[in-house]
Each structure stands twice: as C-alpha cells, then as structure tokens.
Coordinates of C-alpha atoms in Angstrom, one line a residue:
M611 CA -0.1 0.1 0.0
V612 CA 1.8 3.5 -1.1
E613 CA 2.3 5.9 1.7
I614 CA 0.7 9.1 -0.2
D615 CA -2.7 8.6 -1.8
P616 CA -2.6 11.3 -4.0
T617 CA -6.5 11.3 -4.6
E618 CA -6.4 12.6 -1.0
Y619 CA -4.3 15.7 -2.0
D620 CA -4.8 19.2 -3.7
I621 CA -2.2 19.4 -6.6
S622 CA -0.7 22.4 -4.6
E623 CA 0.3 19.7 -1.0
L624 CA 1.4 17.3 -3.4
G625 CA 4.9 19.0 -5.0
P626 CA 6.2 19.4 -1.6
K627 CA 5.1 15.8 -0.9
I628 CA 6.1 14.0 -4.7
K629 CA 9.8 15.5 -4.7
D630 CA 10.7 13.2 -0.9
V631 CA 9.7 9.8 -2.6
E632 CA 12.5 8.1 -4.4
D633 CA 10.6 4.8 -5.0
L634 CA 10.0 4.3 -8.5
E635 CA 7.3 1.8 -7.4
E636 CA 5.9 3.8 -4.8
L637 CA 5.1 6.7 -8.1
E638 CA 3.8 3.9 -10.4
A639 CA 1.3 2.8 -8.1
M640 CA 0.8 6.5 -7.0
L641 CA 0.3 7.0 -10.9
D642 CA -2.1 4.3 -10.9
L643 CA -4.3 5.1 -8.0
E644 CA -4.5 8.8 -9.6
A645 CA -5.8 7.2 -13.2
D646 CA -8.0 5.0 -11.5
G647 CA -9.1 7.9 -9.4
E648 CA -9.3 11.6 -9.3
D649 CA -7.4 10.9 -13.1
R650 CA -6.3 14.8 -12.9
V651 CA -3.8 15.4 -15.8
P652 CA -1.8 18.0 -13.9
V653 CA -1.2 15.6 -10.9
K654 CA -0.4 12.7 -13.6
T655 CA 1.5 14.9 -15.6
L656 CA 3.3 15.8 -12.0
I657 CA 4.1 12.3 -10.7
E658 CA 5.3 11.4 -14.1
S659 CA 7.9 14.3 -14.1
R660 CA 9.3 12.6 -11.0
I661 CA 9.6 9.3 -12.4
E662 CA 11.3 10.9 -15.3
A663 CA 13.6 12.6 -12.9
L664 CA 14.6 9.6 -10.8
S665 CA 15.1 7.5 -13.9
E666 CA 17.6 9.9 -15.1
D667 CA 19.4 9.0 -12.3
D668 CA 19.4 5.4 -12.7
G669 CA 22.3 4.9 -15.2
D670 CA 21.9 3.4 -18.6
G671 CA 18.9 1.6 -19.7
D672 CA 18.6 -1.5 -22.4
E673 CA 17.7 0.0 -25.5
D674 CA 16.9 -3.8 -26.7
A675 CA 14.5 -4.2 -24.0
D676 CA 10.9 -5.5 -24.5
I677 CA 9.2 -2.3 -23.6
T678 CA 5.5 -4.2 -23.1
E679 CA 7.2 -6.4 -20.3
L680 CA 9.0 -3.4 -18.5
S681 CA 7.1 -1.2 -15.8
T682 CA 6.7 2.3 -16.0
A683 CA 9.5 3.7 -14.3
D684 CA 11.7 1.4 -16.1
A685 CA 9.9 2.2 -19.5
A686 CA 10.6 5.9 -18.7
N687 CA 14.4 5.0 -17.6
L688 CA 14.8 3.6 -21.1
I689 CA 13.2 6.1 -22.9
R690 CA 15.3 8.6 -21.1
D691 CA 18.7 7.3 -23.0
I692 CA 17.3 6.6 -26.8
D693 CA 18.0 10.0 -29.1
D694 CA 17.5 7.8 -32.1
P695 CA 14.2 9.0 -33.5
E696 CA 13.7 6.0 -35.5
R697 CA 14.1 3.7 -32.5
L698 CA 11.6 5.7 -30.1
E699 CA 9.1 5.9 -33.0
E700 CA 9.5 1.3 -33.4
L701 CA 9.2 1.4 -29.5
Q702 CA 5.7 3.5 -30.0
E703 CA 4.1 1.0 -32.3
I704 CA 5.2 -1.7 -30.2
E705 CA 3.9 0.0 -26.7
E706 CA 0.6 0.8 -29.4
A707 CA 0.2 -2.9 -29.9
G708 CA 1.3 -4.5 -26.6
E709 CA 0.0 -2.6 -23.7
N710 CA -1.2 0.5 -24.8
R711 CA -0.5 2.4 -21.7
D712 CA -1.2 6.3 -22.0
T713 CA 1.9 6.7 -19.5
V714 CA 4.1 5.1 -21.5
L715 CA 3.7 6.5 -25.0
R716 CA 3.5 10.1 -23.6
L717 CA 6.9 9.6 -22.6
I718 CA 7.6 8.4 -25.6
G719 CA 6.1 11.8 -27.3
Q720 CA 8.1 13.6 -25.3
Q721 CA 11.5 12.3 -25.5
L722 CA 10.8 12.3 -29.5
D723 CA 9.8 15.9 -29.1
S724 CA 13.1 16.8 -27.3
V725 CA 15.1 14.8 -30.0
L726 CA 13.5 16.4 -32.6
G727 CA 13.8 19.8 -31.0
S728 CA 17.2 19.3 -30.2
E729 CA 18.3 19.2 -34.1
E730 CA 17.1 22.5 -34.4
T731 CA 19.2 25.5 -35.1
D732 CA 19.6 28.2 -32.9
I733 CA 16.8 30.1 -32.8
E734 CA 17.0 34.3 -33.6
I735 CA 14.9 36.1 -31.5
E736 CA 13.5 39.5 -32.8
P737 CA 13.0 42.5 -30.5
P738 CA 9.0 42.9 -30.0
E739 CA 9.9 46.2 -31.8
E740 CA 11.0 44.4 -35.1
A741 CA 8.9 41.8 -34.9
H742 CA 5.7 43.6 -34.6
P743 CA 6.1 47.2 -36.2
H744 CA 2.7 48.0 -36.8
L745 CA 2.1 48.1 -32.9
D746 CA 2.5 50.7 -30.4
H747 CA 5.6 50.0 -28.3
P748 CA 5.4 52.5 -25.6
T749 CA 8.0 50.8 -22.9
A750 CA 10.7 50.3 -25.6
D751 CA 12.7 53.3 -24.1
K752 CA 11.6 52.8 -20.4
A753 CA 14.4 54.3 -18.4
H754 CA 15.2 51.4 -16.3
V755 CA 18.2 48.3 -16.1
R756 CA 17.7 45.5 -17.9
S757 CA 18.1 41.7 -16.7
L758 CA 21.6 40.6 -16.7
D759 CA 22.9 38.4 -19.0
G760 CA 25.2 35.3 -18.4
G761 CA 24.8 36.4 -14.7
E762 CA 25.9 34.6 -11.7
Y763 CA 23.5 33.7 -9.4
R764 CA 23.7 32.4 -5.5
D765 CA 22.5 32.5 -2.0
M766 CA 18.6 32.5 -0.7
W767 CA 18.1 36.2 0.5
V768 CA 15.1 36.7 3.4
Y769 CA 14.4 40.7 4.2
C770 CA 13.6 40.7 7.7
E771 CA 11.0 43.0 9.0
T772 CA 11.4 44.6 12.4
Q773 CA 8.8 46.4 14.3
A774 CA 9.2 48.6 17.6
G775 CA 12.7 47.3 17.9
E776 CA 12.1 43.6 17.7
L777 CA 12.4 41.0 14.1
V778 CA 8.6 40.3 13.6
D779 CA 7.3 37.3 13.5
V780 CA 7.2 35.9 10.6
S781 CA 10.5 37.4 9.6
K782 CA 11.9 34.5 11.6
E783 CA 9.6 31.7 10.2
L784 CA 11.3 32.9 6.8
L785 CA 14.5 32.2 8.0
G786 CA 13.6 29.1 9.7
K787 CA 12.2 28.1 6.5
A788 CA 15.0 29.3 4.0
R789 CA 17.6 27.2 6.3
E790 CA 15.8 24.1 5.5
L791 CA 15.8 24.8 1.7
M792 CA 19.2 25.4 1.6
D793 CA 20.6 22.8 3.6
E794 CA 18.6 20.5 1.1
Y795 CA 19.9 22.4 -1.5
N796 CA 23.5 22.3 -0.7
E797 CA 22.6 18.2 -0.4
E798 CA 21.2 17.5 -3.6
Y799 CA 23.2 19.7 -5.7
E800 CA 26.3 19.3 -4.2
E801 CA 26.9 23.4 -3.3
E802 CA 28.1 25.7 -0.1
E803 CA 25.1 28.7 -0.6
N804 CA 23.8 30.6 1.7
V805 CA 21.1 32.0 3.6
V806 CA 21.7 35.9 3.8
A807 CA 19.2 37.7 6.3
V808 CA 18.7 41.6 5.3
V809 CA 17.8 43.5 7.8
I810 CA 17.3 48.0 7.0
G811 CA 16.8 50.4 9.8
S812 CA 17.7 52.1 12.9
D813 CA 20.0 50.5 15.7
V814 CA 19.1 47.1 14.2
E815 CA 23.0 46.1 14.2
G816 CA 21.5 43.9 17.2
L817 CA 18.5 42.4 15.3
A818 CA 20.9 41.6 12.3
E819 CA 23.1 39.5 14.9
E820 CA 19.7 38.1 16.3
T821 CA 19.0 36.6 12.5
I822 CA 22.0 34.0 12.5
A823 CA 20.5 32.3 15.6
Y824 CA 17.1 31.8 13.4
G825 CA 19.5 30.4 10.4
A826 CA 21.2 32.9 8.8
D827 CA 24.8 32.5 7.5
V828 CA 24.9 35.7 6.7
A829 CA 23.5 39.4 8.2
L830 CA 23.3 41.9 5.9
Y831 CA 22.5 45.1 7.7
Q832 CA 22.3 49.2 6.9
D833 CA 21.9 51.3 9.9
D834 CA 20.7 54.7 10.0
P835 CA 18.4 56.8 12.2
E836 CA 16.5 58.2 9.1
L837 CA 15.6 54.9 8.3
E838 CA 13.6 54.7 11.8
R839 CA 10.5 53.9 9.6
F840 CA 9.6 52.3 6.8
R841 CA 9.8 54.3 3.8
H842 CA 9.7 53.2 0.0
K843 CA 12.4 54.7 -1.8
P844 CA 15.2 54.4 0.7
Y845 CA 14.9 51.1 1.3
T846 CA 14.1 49.9 -2.1
E847 CA 17.3 51.7 -2.5
I848 CA 19.8 50.2 0.0
Y849 CA 17.8 46.3 -0.9
C850 CA 18.9 46.6 -4.8
D851 CA 22.6 48.3 -3.7
M852 CA 23.1 45.1 -1.2
A853 CA 21.9 42.7 -4.2
R854 CA 23.9 44.2 -6.5
S855 CA 27.6 43.1 -6.4
A856 CA 30.8 45.2 -7.0
G857 CA 31.2 43.9 -10.5
H858 CA 27.5 44.2 -11.6
P859 CA 26.6 46.3 -14.8
Y860 CA 23.8 48.8 -13.2
V861 CA 25.7 49.2 -9.8
R862 CA 26.8 52.5 -8.7
E863 CA 30.6 53.8 -9.3
D864 CA 32.0 53.8 -5.9
R865 CA 30.7 50.1 -4.6
H866 CA 33.6 48.3 -3.3
E867 CA 34.0 44.7 -3.4
E868 CA 33.1 42.2 -0.5
E869 CA 35.2 39.4 0.5
W870 CA 32.1 37.2 1.8
R871 CA 30.3 37.6 -1.8
D872 CA 31.1 36.3 -5.6
Y873 CA 28.0 36.5 -7.6
D874 CA 26.1 39.1 -9.1
E875 CA 22.9 39.2 -7.9
P876 CA 21.1 36.8 -5.0
R877 CA 19.3 33.1 -6.8
Y878 CA 16.2 33.8 -4.6
V879 CA 15.0 35.9 -2.5
V880 CA 12.1 36.3 -0.1
F881 CA 10.0 38.7 1.6
P882 CA 7.3 39.0 4.5
A883 CA 3.5 39.0 2.5
T884 CA 3.0 42.2 5.8
H885 CA 1.5 45.5 4.5
N886 CA 5.4 47.0 3.6
G887 CA 6.7 43.4 2.7
R888 CA 4.5 43.2 0.0
D889 CA 5.2 46.7 -0.9
L890 CA 9.4 46.3 -0.7
S891 CA 9.5 43.2 -2.8
A892 CA 7.3 44.3 -5.8
L893 CA 9.6 47.8 -5.9
V894 CA 12.6 45.6 -5.6
Q895 CA 11.9 42.9 -8.0
A896 CA 10.8 45.7 -10.6
E897 CA 14.0 47.3 -9.9
L898 CA 16.2 44.0 -10.6
D899 CA 13.9 43.6 -13.4
S900 CA 12.7 39.8 -12.1
G901 CA 9.7 38.2 -11.5
L902 CA 7.7 38.5 -8.3
A903 CA 5.2 35.5 -7.2
S904 CA 3.1 37.5 -4.0
D905 CA 1.0 35.6 -0.8
C906 CA 2.6 32.2 -1.1
S907 CA 1.6 29.5 1.2
D908 CA 4.9 27.3 0.7
L909 CA 8.2 27.2 -0.9
Y910 CA 10.2 24.4 -2.5
I911 CA 13.5 23.7 -4.7
D912 CA 12.6 21.4 -7.6
D913 CA 13.9 20.8 -11.1
V914 CA 11.3 20.8 -13.4
V915 CA 10.5 20.0 -17.5
I916 CA 9.3 22.6 -19.5
S917 CA 7.9 22.2 -23.1
N918 CA 6.4 25.7 -23.3
P919 CA 7.9 27.5 -26.4
A920 CA 7.9 30.6 -25.1
K921 CA 11.1 29.2 -22.3
T922 CA 12.5 26.5 -24.8
G923 CA 12.8 29.1 -27.6
G924 CA 10.6 26.8 -30.4
E925 CA 8.0 24.4 -31.1
G926 CA 8.4 20.8 -30.2
G927 CA 11.3 20.6 -27.8
K928 CA 11.5 20.4 -24.0
K929 CA 14.0 22.1 -21.5
R930 CA 15.5 21.0 -18.2
F931 CA 15.3 24.0 -15.5
E932 CA 17.1 23.0 -12.5
R933 CA 16.7 24.8 -8.8
V934 CA 13.6 26.5 -9.6
L935 CA 12.0 28.0 -6.6
H936 CA 8.4 26.4 -6.7
M937 CA 5.6 28.9 -5.0
P938 CA 2.3 27.6 -4.7
R939 CA -0.3 30.8 -4.2
P940 CA -4.3 30.6 -4.1
D941 CA -5.7 31.8 -7.5
F942 CA -8.1 34.9 -7.2
S943 CA -10.7 32.8 -7.1
G944 CA -9.6 30.9 -3.9
F945 CA -10.6 27.9 -4.9
E946 CA -7.6 26.8 -6.3
Y947 CA -4.2 26.5 -6.1
S948 CA -1.2 27.2 -8.8
T949 CA 2.8 26.9 -8.4
I950 CA 4.3 30.1 -9.9
L951 CA 7.8 29.3 -11.2
C952 CA 10.3 32.2 -11.9
L953 CA 12.1 30.3 -15.4
D954 CA 14.7 32.6 -17.6
S955 CA 13.6 32.3 -21.6
P956 CA 15.4 32.5 -24.5
R957 CA 15.5 36.4 -24.5
R958 CA 16.7 37.0 -21.2
E959 CA 17.5 36.1 -17.5
F960 CA 14.6 36.1 -14.5
H961 CA 16.6 36.3 -11.6
P962 CA 16.6 36.0 -8.4
Q963 CA 13.6 34.0 -8.2
G964 CA 11.1 36.4 -5.9
A965 CA 8.4 35.7 -3.4
S966 CA 6.3 37.1 -0.1
V967 CA 5.0 34.3 1.6
I968 CA 1.7 34.7 3.8
P969 CA 2.8 35.2 8.2
G970 CA 2.3 32.0 9.8
K971 CA 3.0 29.5 7.2
F972 CA 6.0 28.1 8.2
E973 CA 7.0 27.1 12.2
M974 CA 9.4 29.4 13.9
P975 CA 12.8 27.8 14.4
E976 CA 14.1 27.4 18.1
P977 CA 16.6 30.0 17.8
D978 CA 20.7 29.4 18.6
Y979 CA 22.4 31.5 20.0
E980 CA 26.1 29.7 19.4
R981 CA 25.1 29.3 15.9
E982 CA 28.1 31.4 14.0
G983 CA 28.0 34.0 11.1
Q984 CA 28.7 36.9 9.3
L985 CA 27.5 39.7 10.3
I986 CA 28.2 43.0 7.0
E987 CA 27.1 46.4 7.5
H988 CA 25.7 48.1 4.6
D989 CA 27.2 51.3 3.7
L990 CA 25.2 52.9 1.1
E991 CA 25.3 56.8 1.4
L992 CA 21.6 58.3 1.7
D993 CA 20.1 60.9 -1.0
D994 CA 18.6 63.5 0.5
D995 CA 15.8 62.9 -2.7
W996 CA 14.9 59.9 -1.1
L997 CA 14.0 61.3 2.2
L998 CA 11.2 64.0 1.1
V999 CA 8.1 62.2 2.4
D1000 CA 8.9 62.2 5.9
V1001 CA 6.7 60.3 9.1
E1002 CA 6.1 63.2 11.4
E1003 CA 3.7 61.3 13.7
Y1004 CA 2.3 57.9 14.2
D1005 CA 0.1 55.7 16.3
L1006 CA 0.7 52.5 17.8
L1007 CA -2.4 50.5 17.2
E1008 CA -4.0 48.0 19.8
S1009 CA -2.8 44.3 19.4
G1010 CA -6.2 43.4 17.9
V1011 CA -8.3 40.6 18.3
D1012 CA -6.9 37.3 18.8
L1013 CA -9.5 34.4 18.2
T1014 CA -7.3 31.4 18.6
D1015 CA -7.6 30.5 22.6
H1016 CA -11.3 29.6 22.7
Q1017 CA -13.4 26.9 23.1
V1018 CA -15.8 28.4 20.3
V1019 CA -15.4 30.5 17.6
V1020 CA -18.5 32.1 15.1
C1021 CA -17.7 33.3 11.6
V1022 CA -20.1 34.8 9.3
G1023 CA -19.2 35.6 5.4
R1024 CA -20.9 37.3 2.8
G1025 CA -24.0 35.8 3.3
I1026 CA -24.9 38.3 5.1
D1027 CA -25.6 40.6 2.2
R1028 CA -29.5 41.2 2.8
D1029 CA -28.7 42.7 5.7
P1030 CA -25.2 43.2 6.8
T1031 CA -25.8 45.1 10.0
A1032 CA -28.4 42.4 11.0
G1033 CA -25.8 39.9 10.0
I1034 CA -23.2 40.6 12.6
E1035 CA -25.9 41.7 15.5
L1036 CA -27.0 37.7 15.0
G1037 CA -23.0 36.7 14.7
L1038 CA -22.3 38.7 18.3
E1039 CA -25.4 37.7 19.5
L1040 CA -24.6 33.6 18.8
T1041 CA -21.2 34.3 20.5
D1042 CA -22.6 35.6 23.5
A1043 CA -24.6 32.5 24.4
F1044 CA -21.5 30.4 24.2
E1045 CA -19.4 30.5 27.6
D1046 CA -16.0 30.8 25.7
A1047 CA -16.8 31.6 22.4
A1048 CA -14.7 34.4 19.9
F1049 CA -16.3 36.7 16.8
G1050 CA -14.7 36.2 13.5
L1051 CA -14.7 37.0 9.8
T1052 CA -14.1 36.0 6.2
R1053 CA -11.5 38.2 3.6
G1054 CA -15.3 38.7 1.8
I1055 CA -16.5 40.7 4.6
I1056 CA -13.0 43.0 5.2
T1057 CA -12.9 43.5 1.1
S1058 CA -16.5 44.3 0.6
S1059 CA -18.6 47.3 0.2
F1060 CA -21.0 46.6 2.9
Q1061 CA -21.9 49.5 4.7
F1062 CA -23.2 48.9 8.6
D1063 CA -24.0 50.7 11.3
G1064 CA -22.2 52.2 13.8
H1065 CA -23.0 50.2 17.0
V1066 CA -21.8 47.1 15.1
E1067 CA -19.0 48.9 12.7
E1068 CA -16.2 47.7 15.5
Y1069 CA -16.3 44.2 14.8
T1070 CA -15.9 44.3 11.3
G1071 CA -12.0 44.6 11.3
E1072 CA -9.1 43.1 9.5
D1073 CA -7.8 42.1 13.0
R1074 CA -10.8 39.5 12.8
Q1075 CA -9.9 37.9 9.8
I1076 CA -9.8 34.2 9.6
G1077 CA -8.4 32.4 7.0
E1078 CA -5.0 32.5 5.1
S1079 CA -4.6 36.1 5.2
G1080 CA -5.7 36.4 8.6
Q1081 CA -5.5 34.3 12.3
E1082 CA -6.0 30.3 11.8
V1083 CA -8.2 29.1 14.5
Q1084 CA -8.5 25.2 16.2
P1085 CA -12.0 25.5 18.1
S1086 CA -13.8 22.1 19.5
L1087 CA -16.5 24.1 17.6
Y1088 CA -16.8 26.0 14.6
I1089 CA -19.9 27.9 13.3
A1090 CA -19.8 29.0 10.0
A1091 CA -22.6 31.1 8.7
G1092 CA -23.1 32.9 5.2
V1093 CA -19.1 31.0 4.5
S1094 CA -18.9 30.1 1.0
G1095 CA -15.9 28.3 2.0
A1096 CA -12.8 29.3 -0.3
I1097 CA -9.6 27.5 0.3
Q1098 CA -8.2 30.8 2.1
H1099 CA -10.5 30.4 4.4
K1100 CA -10.4 26.7 4.8
V1101 CA -6.7 26.8 6.0
G1102 CA -7.7 28.9 8.7
C1103 CA -10.1 27.2 10.4
D1104 CA -9.4 23.3 9.0
E1105 CA -8.0 22.3 12.3
S1106 CA -11.4 22.4 14.2
D1107 CA -13.0 19.7 16.0
T1108 CA -16.4 20.0 14.5
I1109 CA -17.6 22.7 11.7
V1110 CA -21.5 23.4 10.9
A1111 CA -21.8 25.1 8.3
I1112 CA -25.1 27.3 7.0
N1113 CA -25.7 28.1 3.7
T1114 CA -28.1 28.8 1.3
D1115 CA -26.1 26.8 -1.5
P1116 CA -26.8 23.3 -1.7
D1117 CA -23.5 22.8 -3.4
A1118 CA -21.4 25.8 -1.5
D1119 CA -17.6 24.3 -1.4
I1120 CA -18.0 24.1 2.7
R1121 CA -20.1 21.8 2.4
D1122 CA -17.3 19.3 1.3
W1123 CA -15.3 19.8 4.4
S1124 CA -18.1 21.0 7.2
D1125 CA -19.2 18.0 9.7
Y1126 CA -22.3 19.2 9.4
Y1127 CA -24.4 21.1 6.8
I1128 CA -27.6 23.1 7.2
Q1129 CA -28.9 24.4 3.9
G1130 CA -30.8 27.7 5.2
D1131 CA -30.6 31.0 5.6
L1132 CA -28.9 32.3 8.4
F1133 CA -31.2 34.5 9.4
E1134 CA -33.7 32.2 10.2
V1135 CA -31.0 29.4 11.1
L1136 CA -29.1 31.7 13.6
P1137 CA -32.3 33.1 15.6
N1138 CA -33.5 29.3 16.3
L1139 CA -29.6 28.5 17.2
I1140 CA -29.4 30.8 19.9
E1141 CA -33.0 30.4 21.0
A1142 CA -32.2 26.6 21.4
L1143 CA -28.7 27.3 22.7
E1144 CA -30.8 28.8 25.8
S1145 CA -32.9 25.8 26.7
G1146 CA -29.6 22.9 25.7
D1147 CA -26.4 21.7 25.0
P1148 CA -24.6 22.9 21.6
S1149 CA -25.4 19.4 20.6
D1150 CA -28.5 19.4 21.0
A1151 CA -29.1 23.0 19.9
I1152 CA -27.4 22.3 16.4
V1153 CA -29.8 19.4 15.3
E1154 CA -33.0 21.6 17.4
A1155 CA -31.7 24.7 14.7
A1156 CA -31.7 22.8 11.6
V1157 CA -35.0 20.7 12.1
A1158 CA -36.8 24.0 13.3
T1159 CA -35.2 25.4 9.7
D1160 CA -36.2 22.4 7.8
G1161 CA -33.0 21.5 6.6
G1162 CA -29.4 20.0 7.5
E1163 CA -27.4 16.7 7.4
R1164 CA -24.6 15.8 8.6
D1165 CA -21.5 15.6 6.3
D1166 CA -19.1 12.8 8.1

C-alpha cells in the first residue's frame, strides 16, 4: 500500500510531498491510483515528471529490452537514454500494439519532441519592436535597468522586517524555512550556498545578529536614524544596492568589492507578505527586472522539465530547468492553487526568483544563539531626494483581537449581504450565547463595500479575519454562517474539531469539508440556534436549529 494516496490531496499539497519520494515503484503505484481515481492530468504529469527525474539518475537503460515487459518506471528509464527518432518510433509502435499505456506513450512522445527539437539550429529572436512594427511599444525606451546576460546567482536572501525594535515573527519563520531549503539544496546539488538575512532600519545591528540564531549564515544590515520608519524609496534603493555586486553593470561607481560573496545577484529572494513586505518586494523585483510570486503559502526547490515554446525557444522541444523555486499560491478565485515558477527564457534571464510569503505559513524555529555567522554592515549613502517624505507622527494600534484561544468560534461571511448590520448582530448574539466564544469574519467581509451601522462597525475590522491571510483557529466548535468555503478560508479553520456550516447554496464548497451542513438562510437558522442554546447543550441546539429551519444534514 502506498504511503501517499494522490487522490486525497490537492495538487498544491502534492508537489512538496512527491519530490521526497525516491521509490520508482511507489511512484508508479501512485500514478495508477490517480488514473483509477480522480484522473487529473496535472497530477499525473507531476508524478510522471518525478518518475522521469528519478529515472535519469538510475544509469543507462537497455535499448534492446521489450518495452511491454517493463514497468512504467523502467520504461521511462529506457526511453530517457534513446536519442534515435527511428528507435523511439519503433518503441511507440510496439507499445501501442502491446500494453498501450497512456503514460508510456506520452513519455515516448515527449522524448521524440525533445530529440527532434534538439536538432534545430539556434533560434534568432527578434525584439518585439522589430517583430511587430505595426503596434505601439510604449515601454521600448523605458528608463530602468535590464536583466543580466549570463549573470552569476547564488544564495537565498530573506528580508527581515522589524517593528518596535524587534524582528517580527514572520521574519523568523522565513529564516527557518530558508535554512531548511538551503540545507536540502546544498546536499542535492553539492553546493555551499548561504542564507542571507537583510535588515534595514535604525539601531538594528543587534537584530541583524539575532537573525544568525534563526538560521542566517550572513546578516547584512544598514543602520541609520533616517531609516527608523519604513519608506519606499530609501528601502528599495538600499536593498537593490545590497543585491548588486561590485562588478554588476548597473551598480554605483563607488561600490566596493565584498569578500563574503562572489556573484552578481541573489539566486532567490524571499519577503514577508506584510503591508511593508508586499510593497518592498514588488519595488525590488521591478528594479532588478525579475518576477515575483506574491502571497505564497509554501516554498520548495526542484528541477522541472518545460515544453512551453516561450521558455524553450521553439515548438516541439523540451528544456530542463534546475534549482527552480516552486511557489504555490491561491488563485484569485480562492478555490484553487497555482504553483508559480520564475524561469529564464531565450530572450532574457529572470533572476532573482522572488516570493512573498503569508505570515504563519511556516513554523518558527527555535533560536540557536551558539550559531556562528558573518555580520556585514552596508554603507550606502542616503540621497536627500529619497527622504522627501517624512513620517512626522504615528499611532501604535492596539494588538487586535485574538481568536485562537477559545472553545467556540462563530464566523460570518458574505451571506449577510441582505442586511449586513443585522447579520453582524446575529453573529455577535450567537457568540454571546456560548461561555467561551469569539467572533470572526471572512476576507469577503473585510474587502466588501458593505455599510454597517456604527454600533457594529467596530466588529468588522481586519483583525477579526480568519483564513490564510488572517488568523488560523482550532476551536472545539466552529460555526460558519454564510461562508462559501474558499481555500484561503479553509486553511484558517480546517483543524477545528467540529465544523458547522450554514448556507443557502446546496453546492457551496464548504459542504465538502464541514461536519454538519445546514442548508438554510442564516437569518432564520441563527435565531433558532440561539433560542435552542438557551435551553440545551450545543449539540442538541444544532440539531434543533436545523430541524426548525427544515434543513441540514451531517456530512461525516
């Protein structure tokens, strides 16, 4: 029996798991399970890519073997070593006449595409202005630096945000994840690349040194009283100046050599997906002329084989990209995940590979204050023009609402749209009916244009948001009223012991992962539930509310 059943996972969850599977027979069994179950093409492609990657490491195959007698993994190993199109076509005919396995035929077809494509001469790519002269090209003369040509890239850089004289938690989380990734990277590729922490601010030398305890090999910082508060221009200029080596074509003239590095730019850059981190990551990656995957929920490094002509340089070919940072993030719909890859193209290089990561996605590591590392002070002189915007005064907001330490959490979503104020009132009344309960919201409420009366407006702030970009809760009882069940919300409450969902839509996504589903109008269900709670325990009250509303069933 396989340890990982692919049919039980979303594709975003499978990527990091599959890359650790080393057993070809295990992968073949997983492929069969997926084909017999969900039969999702992207998942099968993911497993096949892993089989192909492992097969490449297994030595030479026997080209004279009968492919119909080989397992899928052994067939992949055989196919990988054949560069004769006629032999591949012969194997294709044998397989079609014999086992006729879709996966094997697909692998033969991919190898044929690769072999035939490799015989093409170098493709000359025309600049878009020349290729499409009849179109307008407003960015043709844009005044910013371009990507490097043949650049040298190394290390993973982590921007460590500070607040009130301390490293924010997500900075520590990212350092721990970067340490884990680069340890695996160095072992896999036999390299000695580092985790570099970047700290910018006022009186931050001690904080920079602290990053070493959380996993950094090098702590790079710039300290200046003018940097006490985050400001876009100076922070962007400093980070980009740090990122470029002394030999970089776009670096300032007086940039000095650094003994601790021997590369042009970082290989990977990672930022926290906080307000300031989102701003800085976009500005830095634009200035370095590379790409950015924002609001990621995971990171892992792996090789990938791509057939997209935009990346390979022509039709019918494949190209293997190594050391690629895979960056899963939720789609804008909120119901699916995509894994973003930042790949070079024949036209230009895309480095550093960049991501911002949602706080709370990674475990915070235990600090090791015995760890040794390099502490490097950066010395960029600040230009007065960067400091034209000044923060004259500011208020420290209260710490907000902690929803994580309660037996019950009541959450309302966009289903209150018929009467938003009344919907909030009902949610608060239900919360008060329990001894130990908290009141939360979905992101849909936070970003909506709902108008709330003053007496409930204080309960509609972002500090009550539950989900991927909010708080993650694990109460004994979670009640979701008018919540559709987007993936971002699910990750914020999925560990609850019991989930009760109330929704008018019989096909709402939350139905698939709730323990009890009451199909009904929350404006009718919640009053019945509140009334039932006054005379009974919560379990009986839920059943009574469902019966009184003439709806509801248990989805065990």
